[in-house]
């Protein structure tokens, strides 16, 4: 009876344990049911060939296949559908018989072509299908790590093979920076990539199978090879003068490049180049904007702007391993986050412990979410599974706030068990290349993380700290790693971690320094914050300060008379929200960047370059001056390059601003200048007309009308296009206001 009673007691305890475990699991799963606040979708690397090669003529359609080009389906480029490796285009063979469309393009990488894609081309030829294969020769099997093609496949051999298959219509398009031997292609027509759209338009009219071989080396491979001295590294960089920049985003439209990052200023969001990630593709320069300057002899400042003397740091209490200690590492692909997982596993082996690690990085791209799961145990046999399951994470090393606060990551954590250190830097996503107003909800992401882990999460801007102390944000992940160890989240000795960093062999001294700086930053957050932002200029905060800033700005631009004209309208408005809208919108119209102002602003370029780079770089300005510029195939004026000698004419032109708006202004008769002056007159008339109609019902529409000029950004054709869109919005808003707010429209919502 006693034995039987003991069995029942043990069974009851087991049942209670199972129930408790299920309850804990249910609690951990709650994050999985929530909708993601933001997502870090995979994106092409900066300078990736696909940024250019996947562009299509208007009205065309393309298919994706296996390869990095698959990501174009998330980029609004009329590429839909995909198929298995070697089946590229085979789906169109069947679909074409039932479609009113006569032709499609099919993307195909050189690795897939070499594997089995050539069979799909042969099938399309046999079926007499109207299709153009765009074969990217990027000299790497990029999606799986950059291996060489088997058999040393090169672009001339691809051309020879498709010609032997029976393809008659073939063209080679290449990036002019590539070392292409035109003689190797025989009589096949050769075009620079600027002509890609024209080539595609012609090929779309061709009956049967045609092939465009596009030659541009994989950007990730360029970066790797340049580090090893195996690929030419041009002595050329792109710099954006943010004072000139209008924030129109045309550079992102032209390049689709994630190295173009936002720069917040009092006069709106501008653009800057992230020199740490730029792969020197230079297609951003095509953006119709005079703010782009190319530099030769410019060296990124690698020396820290601030020297930190790290005091003696206390040793943390290392956690006790109970079975396995489970670590989740998150970050952005291409920033070195995978290295942290490798160092962690290596350090565990040095300490005589078992370690199991797996990486979930998705495609071989920069910009996408990366998850690394690592289990550490006293004995290897204690590790039965590597993947960290729901609620099992003991430590979260967060290289990126977006990925760390995502439901996929939060579901692995559990309040009371998981400790975290996360980089709070606002790393922009690829969506910024297409949406000039795109904002990441970082406040909500931070709140979600803190709500989940309570007091067991530490956040600091490791990217800014790395730039300030080491000259490069690439060390931010190592800083977060050091901070996590200092917080007692890693059950490994300091000596083993230092040895593992040394064995990794990459920038050893700086990585060891980054690890120590991370330890210091998490212990002394206020000191770290002062180091990060020692020279930041405080922007105006109150409405009166913002108005005063703009009055002073207009005085520097034209004179006191223009500032008085601005103040007369703004100061007459009492409603705070409307007053702010008019203050911003009216200033935007009065301050149009004509030739005199662009010249005045470009005079400061050399000083701005000196702040970011070492040495005495050679400056080249990329401009499209009226009269002197030819019209390109896209109907837009083509840019020309002008050397540093232009700084003299800039000085002379800037002093001629007194001609602005007068009958003697030689630039005042252009269509763009006439448009800008008419917009000012129109705005003043609109405000005079609508301000007496201000009621609760019309308030939102009038505010939207007052802010509308902020959308008229850019230069030349870009500005004219934005003005046309704004004109349609203006009519909608005026209709709402004149009806007393009774109509519904996007403006009134």
mmCIF file of N, CA and C in Angstrom, residues 5 22 33 65 145 172 188 199 263 292 358 378 406 438 453 507 519 532 546 601 627 633 641 677 689 736:
data_model
loop_
_atom_site.group_PDB
_atom_site.id
_atom_site.type_symbol
_atom_site.label_atom_id
_atom_site.label_comp_id
_atom_site.label_asym_id
_atom_site.label_seq_id
_atom_site.Cartn_x
_atom_site.Cartn_y
_atom_site.Cartn_z
ATOM 1 N N UNK A 5 0.873 4.050 -2.817
ATOM 2 C CA UNK A 5 0.634 5.456 -2.488
ATOM 3 C C UNK A 5 1.742 6.349 -3.027
ATOM 4 N N UNK A 22 3.351 23.427 -19.241
ATOM 5 C CA UNK A 22 2.455 23.876 -20.301
ATOM 6 C C UNK A 22 2.052 25.332 -20.106
ATOM 7 N N UNK A 33 1.729 35.189 -31.089
ATOM 8 C CA UNK A 33 0.405 35.495 -31.630
ATOM 9 C C UNK A 33 0.246 36.964 -31.992
ATOM 10 N N UNK A 65 13.425 33.243 -60.266
ATOM 11 C CA UNK A 65 13.789 31.837 -60.150
ATOM 12 C C UNK A 65 14.538 31.630 -58.858
ATOM 13 N N UNK A 145 26.937 31.744 -50.645
ATOM 14 C CA UNK A 145 28.201 32.078 -50.022
ATOM 15 C C UNK A 145 29.300 32.557 -50.931
ATOM 16 N N UNK A 172 25.130 41.670 -74.890
ATOM 17 C CA UNK A 172 25.888 41.724 -73.642
ATOM 18 C C UNK A 172 25.780 43.137 -73.091
ATOM 19 N N UNK A 188 28.818 39.740 -81.088
ATOM 20 C CA UNK A 188 27.651 40.005 -80.237
ATOM 21 C C UNK A 188 27.654 41.479 -79.818
ATOM 22 N N UNK A 199 17.827 48.257 -74.601
ATOM 23 C CA UNK A 199 18.058 46.893 -75.087
ATOM 24 C C UNK A 199 16.848 46.018 -74.780
ATOM 25 N N UNK A 263 19.277 61.327 -43.008
ATOM 26 C CA UNK A 263 19.984 62.298 -42.173
ATOM 27 C C UNK A 263 18.954 63.336 -41.749
ATOM 28 N N UNK A 292 25.498 65.652 -55.013
ATOM 29 C CA UNK A 292 26.447 64.539 -55.076
ATOM 30 C C UNK A 292 27.822 65.016 -55.540
ATOM 31 N N UNK A 358 23.707 27.068 -34.685
ATOM 32 C CA UNK A 358 23.110 27.074 -36.018
ATOM 33 C C UNK A 358 22.771 28.504 -36.406
ATOM 34 N N UNK A 378 28.090 21.866 -20.206
ATOM 35 C CA UNK A 378 29.329 21.403 -19.579
ATOM 36 C C UNK A 378 29.922 20.226 -20.338
ATOM 37 N N UNK A 406 11.183 41.542 -32.689
ATOM 38 C CA UNK A 406 10.215 40.833 -33.524
ATOM 39 C C UNK A 406 9.610 39.659 -32.789
ATOM 40 N N UNK A 438 9.438 56.896 -45.011
ATOM 41 C CA UNK A 438 9.437 55.685 -44.191
ATOM 42 C C UNK A 438 10.114 55.933 -42.848
ATOM 43 N N UNK A 453 10.679 41.675 -21.276
ATOM 44 C CA UNK A 453 11.783 41.253 -20.413
ATOM 45 C C UNK A 453 11.933 42.096 -19.154
ATOM 46 N N UNK A 507 40.952 42.040 -37.491
ATOM 47 C CA UNK A 507 41.042 43.280 -36.710
ATOM 48 C C UNK A 507 41.056 42.975 -35.216
ATOM 49 N N UNK A 519 31.653 46.311 -22.417
ATOM 50 C CA UNK A 519 31.592 46.071 -20.963
ATOM 51 C C UNK A 519 31.446 47.396 -20.211
ATOM 52 N N UNK A 532 29.050 59.348 -27.197
ATOM 53 C CA UNK A 532 28.377 59.153 -28.487
ATOM 54 C C UNK A 532 27.989 60.458 -29.148
ATOM 55 N N UNK A 546 11.666 77.272 -33.891
ATOM 56 C CA UNK A 546 11.680 76.789 -35.272
ATOM 57 C C UNK A 546 11.364 77.927 -36.250
ATOM 58 N N UNK A 601 25.643 76.990 -51.316
ATOM 59 C CA UNK A 601 25.726 75.820 -50.439
ATOM 60 C C UNK A 601 26.886 74.908 -50.817
ATOM 61 N N UNK A 627 21.020 74.516 -70.225
ATOM 62 C CA UNK A 627 21.612 74.842 -71.534
ATOM 63 C C UNK A 627 22.773 73.902 -71.864
ATOM 64 N N UNK A 633 18.412 59.160 -72.592
ATOM 65 C CA UNK A 633 17.387 58.274 -73.146
ATOM 66 C C UNK A 633 16.110 58.292 -72.309
ATOM 67 N N UNK A 641 30.404 66.104 -65.207
ATOM 68 C CA UNK A 641 31.334 66.260 -64.087
ATOM 69 C C UNK A 641 32.132 67.545 -64.243
ATOM 70 N N UNK A 677 8.116 80.449 -58.471
ATOM 71 C CA UNK A 677 7.560 81.756 -58.122
ATOM 72 C C UNK A 677 6.035 81.719 -58.105
ATOM 73 N N UNK A 689 -7.492 82.799 -48.699
ATOM 74 C CA UNK A 689 -8.840 82.321 -49.003
ATOM 75 C C UNK A 689 -9.371 81.370 -47.926
ATOM 76 N N UNK A 736 -12.619 70.012 -50.210
ATOM 77 C CA UNK A 736 -13.078 69.688 -48.848
ATOM 78 C C UNK A 736 -13.321 70.966 -48.053
#
